[in-house]
């Protein structure tokens, strides 16, 4: 893992926009668990990087990648392999 420097990220509240095309329920209201360090918390608290070709969501505890969302000519591609679970209280 490369070391991230500075505060080049936004908080998880920005996830409501790009992820609204995929999820019916607001992703910022969800709880997720990092597959790497086990941190369990609100998605609104994650670190979101938007200066890449797509959106990269990192764990605020260990900085590992939780989610990636990329728009391609074929459509949207989502990789959520960094999450152990994602849940909403309805």
CSV table of N, CA and C in Angstrom, one decimal:
chain,number,residue,atom,x,y,z
A,1,UNK,N,0.8,-1.2,0.0
A,1,UNK,CA,0.0,0.0,0.0
A,1,UNK,C,0.9,1.2,0.0
A,2,UNK,N,0.6,2.2,-0.8
A,2,UNK,CA,1.3,3.4,-0.9
A,2,UNK,C,0.8,4.4,0.2
A,3,UNK,N,1.7,5.2,0.8
A,3,UNK,CA,1.3,6.1,1.8
A,3,UNK,C,0.6,7.3,1.2
A,4,UNK,N,-0.6,7.7,1.8
A,4,UNK,CA,-1.4,8.8,1.3
A,4,UNK,C,-1.0,10.0,2.2
A,5,UNK,N,-0.8,11.1,1.5
A,5,UNK,CA,-0.4,12.3,2.3
A,5,UNK,C,-1.4,13.4,2.1
A,6,UNK,N,-1.5,14.3,3.1
A,6,UNK,CA,-2.4,15.4,3.0
A,6,UNK,C,-3.9,15.0,3.1
A,7,UNK,N,-4.7,16.0,2.9
A,7,UNK,CA,-6.2,15.8,2.9
A,7,UNK,C,-6.8,16.0,1.6
A,8,UNK,N,-6.4,15.1,0.6
A,8,UNK,CA,-6.9,15.2,-0.7
A,8,UNK,C,-8.2,14.4,-0.9
A,9,UNK,N,-8.9,14.1,0.3
A,9,UNK,CA,-10.1,13.4,0.2
A,9,UNK,C,-11.3,14.2,0.7
A,10,UNK,N,-12.5,13.8,0.4
A,10,UNK,CA,-13.7,14.3,1.0
A,10,UNK,C,-14.3,13.3,1.9
A,11,UNK,N,-15.2,13.7,2.8
A,11,UNK,CA,-15.9,12.7,3.6
A,11,UNK,C,-16.9,12.0,2.8
A,12,UNK,N,-17.4,10.9,3.4
A,12,UNK,CA,-18.3,10.0,2.8
A,12,UNK,C,-19.7,10.6,2.3
A,13,UNK,N,-20.0,11.8,2.8
A,13,UNK,CA,-21.3,12.4,2.4
A,13,UNK,C,-21.3,12.7,0.9
A,14,UNK,N,-20.2,12.7,0.2
A,14,UNK,CA,-20.2,13.0,-1.2
A,14,UNK,C,-20.7,11.7,-2.0
A,15,UNK,N,-20.8,10.6,-1.3
A,15,UNK,CA,-21.1,9.3,-2.0
A,15,UNK,C,-22.6,9.3,-2.5
A,16,UNK,N,-23.4,10.2,-1.9
A,16,UNK,CA,-24.8,10.2,-2.3
A,16,UNK,C,-25.0,10.5,-3.7
A,17,UNK,N,-24.2,11.3,-4.4
A,17,UNK,CA,-24.4,11.6,-5.8
A,17,UNK,C,-24.0,10.4,-6.7
A,18,UNK,N,-22.7,10.0,-6.8
A,18,UNK,CA,-22.4,9.0,-7.8
A,18,UNK,C,-23.0,7.6,-7.5
A,19,UNK,N,-23.2,7.3,-6.3
A,19,UNK,CA,-23.7,6.0,-6.0
A,19,UNK,C,-25.2,5.9,-6.0
A,20,UNK,N,-25.9,7.0,-6.2
A,20,UNK,CA,-27.3,7.0,-6.3
A,20,UNK,C,-27.8,6.3,-7.5
A,21,UNK,N,-26.9,6.2,-8.5
A,21,UNK,CA,-27.3,5.5,-9.8
A,21,UNK,C,-27.3,4.0,-9.5
A,22,UNK,N,-26.7,3.5,-8.5
A,22,UNK,CA,-26.6,2.1,-8.2
A,22,UNK,C,-27.5,1.6,-7.1
A,23,UNK,N,-27.5,2.4,-6.0
A,23,UNK,CA,-28.2,2.0,-4.8
A,23,UNK,C,-29.6,2.7,-4.6
A,24,UNK,N,-30.6,2.0,-4.3
A,24,UNK,CA,-31.9,2.6,-4.1
A,24,UNK,C,-31.9,3.5,-2.8
A,25,UNK,N,-31.2,2.9,-1.8
A,25,UNK,CA,-31.1,3.6,-0.5
A,25,UNK,C,-29.8,4.4,-0.4
A,26,UNK,N,-29.8,5.5,0.3
A,26,UNK,CA,-28.7,6.4,0.4
A,26,UNK,C,-27.5,5.7,1.0
A,27,UNK,N,-26.4,5.7,0.2
A,27,UNK,CA,-25.2,5.0,0.7
A,27,UNK,C,-24.6,5.7,1.9
A,28,UNK,N,-24.8,7.0,2.1
A,28,UNK,CA,-24.2,7.7,3.2
A,28,UNK,C,-24.9,7.3,4.5
A,29,UNK,N,-26.1,6.7,4.4
A,29,UNK,CA,-26.8,6.2,5.6
A,29,UNK,C,-26.5,4.8,6.0
A,30,UNK,N,-25.6,4.1,5.2
A,30,UNK,CA,-25.3,2.7,5.4
A,30,UNK,C,-24.1,2.6,6.4
A,31,UNK,N,-24.0,1.4,6.9
A,31,UNK,CA,-22.8,1.0,7.7
A,31,UNK,C,-22.0,0.0,7.0
A,32,UNK,N,-20.7,0.1,7.0
A,32,UNK,CA,-19.9,-0.9,6.3
A,32,UNK,C,-18.8,-1.3,7.2
A,33,UNK,N,-18.2,-2.5,6.9
A,33,UNK,CA,-17.1,-3.0,7.7
A,33,UNK,C,-15.9,-3.3,6.7
A,34,UNK,N,-14.8,-2.7,7.1
A,34,UNK,CA,-13.6,-2.9,6.3
A,34,UNK,C,-13.1,-4.4,6.4
A,35,UNK,N,-12.8,-5.0,5.3
A,35,UNK,CA,-12.4,-6.4,5.2
A,35,UNK,C,-10.9,-6.5,5.7
A,36,UNK,N,-10.2,-5.4,5.7
A,36,UNK,CA,-8.8,-5.4,6.1
A,36,UNK,C,-8.5,-5.3,7.6
A,37,UNK,N,-9.1,-4.2,8.2
A,37,UNK,CA,-8.8,-3.9,9.6
A,37,UNK,C,-10.0,-4.2,10.5
A,38,UNK,N,-11.2,-4.4,9.9
A,38,UNK,CA,-12.4,-4.7,10.7
A,38,UNK,C,-13.1,-3.5,11.2
A,39,UNK,N,-12.7,-2.3,10.9
A,39,UNK,CA,-13.4,-1.1,11.3
A,39,UNK,C,-14.8,-1.2,10.8
A,40,UNK,N,-15.8,-1.0,11.7
A,40,UNK,CA,-17.2,-1.0,11.4
A,40,UNK,C,-17.8,0.4,11.7
A,41,UNK,N,-18.3,1.1,10.7
A,41,UNK,CA,-18.8,2.4,10.9
A,41,UNK,C,-19.6,3.0,9.8
A,42,UNK,N,-20.1,4.2,9.9
A,42,UNK,CA,-20.9,4.8,8.9
A,42,UNK,C,-20.1,5.1,7.6
A,43,UNK,N,-20.8,4.9,6.5
A,43,UNK,CA,-20.1,5.2,5.2
A,43,UNK,C,-19.9,6.7,5.1
A,44,UNK,N,-20.7,7.5,5.8
A,44,UNK,CA,-20.5,8.9,5.7
A,44,UNK,C,-19.1,9.3,6.3
A,45,UNK,N,-18.4,8.4,7.0
A,45,UNK,CA,-17.1,8.8,7.6
A,45,UNK,C,-15.9,8.3,6.8
A,46,UNK,N,-16.2,7.6,5.7
A,46,UNK,CA,-15.0,7.1,4.9
A,46,UNK,C,-14.3,8.3,4.2
A,47,UNK,N,-13.2,8.0,3.6
A,47,UNK,CA,-12.4,9.0,2.8
A,47,UNK,C,-12.7,8.7,1.3
A,48,UNK,N,-13.1,9.7,0.7
A,48,UNK,CA,-13.5,9.6,-0.8
A,48,UNK,C,-12.6,10.4,-1.6
A,49,UNK,N,-12.0,9.8,-2.6
A,49,UNK,CA,-11.1,10.4,-3.5
A,49,UNK,C,-11.7,10.5,-4.9
A,50,UNK,N,-11.9,11.7,-5.4
A,50,UNK,CA,-12.6,11.9,-6.7
A,50,UNK,C,-11.6,12.4,-7.7
A,51,UNK,N,-10.3,12.5,-7.5
A,51,UNK,CA,-9.4,13.0,-8.4
A,51,UNK,C,-8.7,11.9,-9.2
A,52,UNK,N,-9.4,10.8,-9.3
A,52,UNK,CA,-8.9,9.7,-10.1
A,52,UNK,C,-9.9,9.4,-11.2
A,53,UNK,N,-9.6,8.5,-12.1
A,53,UNK,CA,-10.6,8.2,-13.1
A,53,UNK,C,-11.7,7.3,-12.5
A,54,UNK,N,-12.6,8.0,-11.8
A,54,UNK,CA,-13.7,7.3,-11.0
A,54,UNK,C,-13.6,7.8,-9.6
A,55,UNK,N,-14.3,7.1,-8.7
A,55,UNK,CA,-14.4,7.4,-7.3
A,55,UNK,C,-13.7,6.2,-6.5
A,56,UNK,N,-12.8,6.6,-5.6
A,56,UNK,CA,-12.2,5.6,-4.8
A,56,UNK,C,-12.5,5.9,-3.3
A,57,UNK,N,-13.0,4.9,-2.6
A,57,UNK,CA,-13.4,5.0,-1.2
A,57,UNK,C,-12.5,4.2,-0.3
A,58,UNK,N,-11.9,4.9,0.6
A,58,UNK,CA,-10.9,4.3,1.5
A,58,UNK,C,-11.3,4.3,3.0
A,59,UNK,N,-10.9,3.2,3.7
A,59,UNK,CA,-11.2,3.1,5.1
A,59,UNK,C,-10.5,4.2,5.9
A,60,UNK,N,-11.2,4.9,6.8
A,60,UNK,CA,-10.6,6.0,7.6
A,60,UNK,C,-9.6,5.4,8.6
A,61,UNK,N,-9.7,4.1,8.9
A,61,UNK,CA,-8.8,3.5,9.9
A,61,UNK,C,-7.5,3.0,9.3
A,62,UNK,N,-7.5,2.3,8.2
A,62,UNK,CA,-6.3,1.7,7.6
A,62,UNK,C,-5.9,2.2,6.2
A,63,UNK,N,-6.8,3.0,5.6
A,63,UNK,CA,-6.6,3.6,4.3
A,63,UNK,C,-6.6,2.6,3.1
A,64,UNK,N,-7.1,1.3,3.4
A,64,UNK,CA,-7.2,0.4,2.3
A,64,UNK,C,-8.5,0.7,1.5
A,65,UNK,N,-8.5,0.3,0.2
A,65,UNK,CA,-9.6,0.6,-0.6
A,65,UNK,C,-10.8,-0.2,-0.3
A,66,UNK,N,-12.0,0.4,0.0
A,66,UNK,CA,-13.2,-0.3,0.3
A,66,UNK,C,-14.1,-0.4,-1.0
A,67,UNK,N,-14.2,0.6,-1.8
A,67,UNK,CA,-15.0,0.6,-3.0
A,67,UNK,C,-14.4,1.4,-4.1
A,68,UNK,N,-14.7,1.0,-5.3
A,68,UNK,CA,-14.2,1.7,-6.5
A,68,UNK,C,-15.5,1.8,-7.4
A,69,UNK,N,-15.7,3.0,-8.0
A,69,UNK,CA,-16.8,3.2,-9.0
A,69,UNK,C,-16.2,3.9,-10.2
A,70,UNK,N,-16.3,3.3,-11.3
A,70,UNK,CA,-15.8,3.8,-12.6
A,70,UNK,C,-16.9,3.8,-13.6
A,71,UNK,N,-17.0,4.9,-14.4
A,71,UNK,CA,-17.9,4.9,-15.5
A,71,UNK,C,-17.1,4.6,-16.8
A,72,UNK,N,-17.5,3.6,-17.5
A,72,UNK,CA,-16.8,3.2,-18.7
A,72,UNK,C,-17.8,3.3,-19.9
A,73,UNK,N,-17.3,3.1,-21.1
A,73,UNK,CA,-18.2,3.1,-22.3
A,73,UNK,C,-19.3,2.0,-22.2
A,74,UNK,N,-19.0,1.0,-21.4
A,74,UNK,CA,-19.9,-0.1,-21.3
A,74,UNK,C,-20.9,0.1,-20.2
A,75,UNK,N,-20.7,1.1,-19.3
A,75,UNK,CA,-21.5,1.3,-18.2
A,75,UNK,C,-20.8,1.6,-16.9
A,76,UNK,N,-21.4,1.4,-15.8
A,76,UNK,CA,-20.8,1.6,-14.5
A,76,UNK,C,-20.2,0.3,-14.0
A,77,UNK,N,-19.0,0.4,-13.4
A,77,UNK,CA,-18.3,-0.8,-12.8
A,77,UNK,C,-18.1,-0.5,-11.3
A,78,UNK,N,-18.5,-1.4,-10.5
A,78,UNK,CA,-18.4,-1.2,-9.0
A,78,UNK,C,-17.6,-2.4,-8.5
A,79,UNK,N,-16.5,-2.1,-7.7
A,79,UNK,CA,-15.7,-3.1,-7.0
A,79,UNK,C,-15.9,-2.8,-5.5
A,80,UNK,N,-16.5,-3.6,-4.8
A,80,UNK,CA,-16.7,-3.5,-3.3
A,80,UNK,C,-16.0,-4.5,-2.5
A,81,UNK,N,-14.9,-5.0,-3.1
A,81,UNK,CA,-14.2,-6.1,-2.5
A,81,UNK,C,-13.5,-5.8,-1.2
A,82,UNK,N,-13.4,-4.5,-0.8
A,82,UNK,CA,-12.8,-4.1,0.4
A,82,UNK,C,-13.7,-4.1,1.6
A,83,UNK,N,-15.0,-4.4,1.3
A,83,UNK,CA,-16.0,-4.4,2.4
A,83,UNK,C,-16.4,-5.8,2.8
A,84,UNK,N,-16.5,-6.1,4.1
A,84,UNK,CA,-17.0,-7.4,4.5
A,84,UNK,C,-18.5,-7.4,4.5
A,85,UNK,N,-19.1,-6.2,4.8
A,85,UNK,CA,-20.5,-6.1,4.7
A,85,UNK,C,-20.9,-4.6,4.5
A,86,UNK,N,-22.1,-4.4,4.0
A,86,UNK,CA,-22.7,-3.1,3.8
A,86,UNK,C,-24.2,-3.3,4.2
A,87,UNK,N,-24.7,-2.5,5.2
A,87,UNK,CA,-26.0,-2.6,5.6
A,87,UNK,C,-26.7,-1.3,5.9
A,88,UNK,N,-28.0,-1.3,5.8
A,88,UNK,CA,-28.8,-0.1,6.1
A,88,UNK,C,-29.9,-0.5,7.1
A,89,UNK,N,-30.3,0.4,8.0
A,89,UNK,CA,-31.4,0.3,8.8
A,89,UNK,C,-32.6,0.9,8.1
A,90,UNK,N,-33.6,0.1,7.8
A,90,UNK,CA,-34.7,0.6,7.1
A,90,UNK,C,-35.9,1.0,8.0
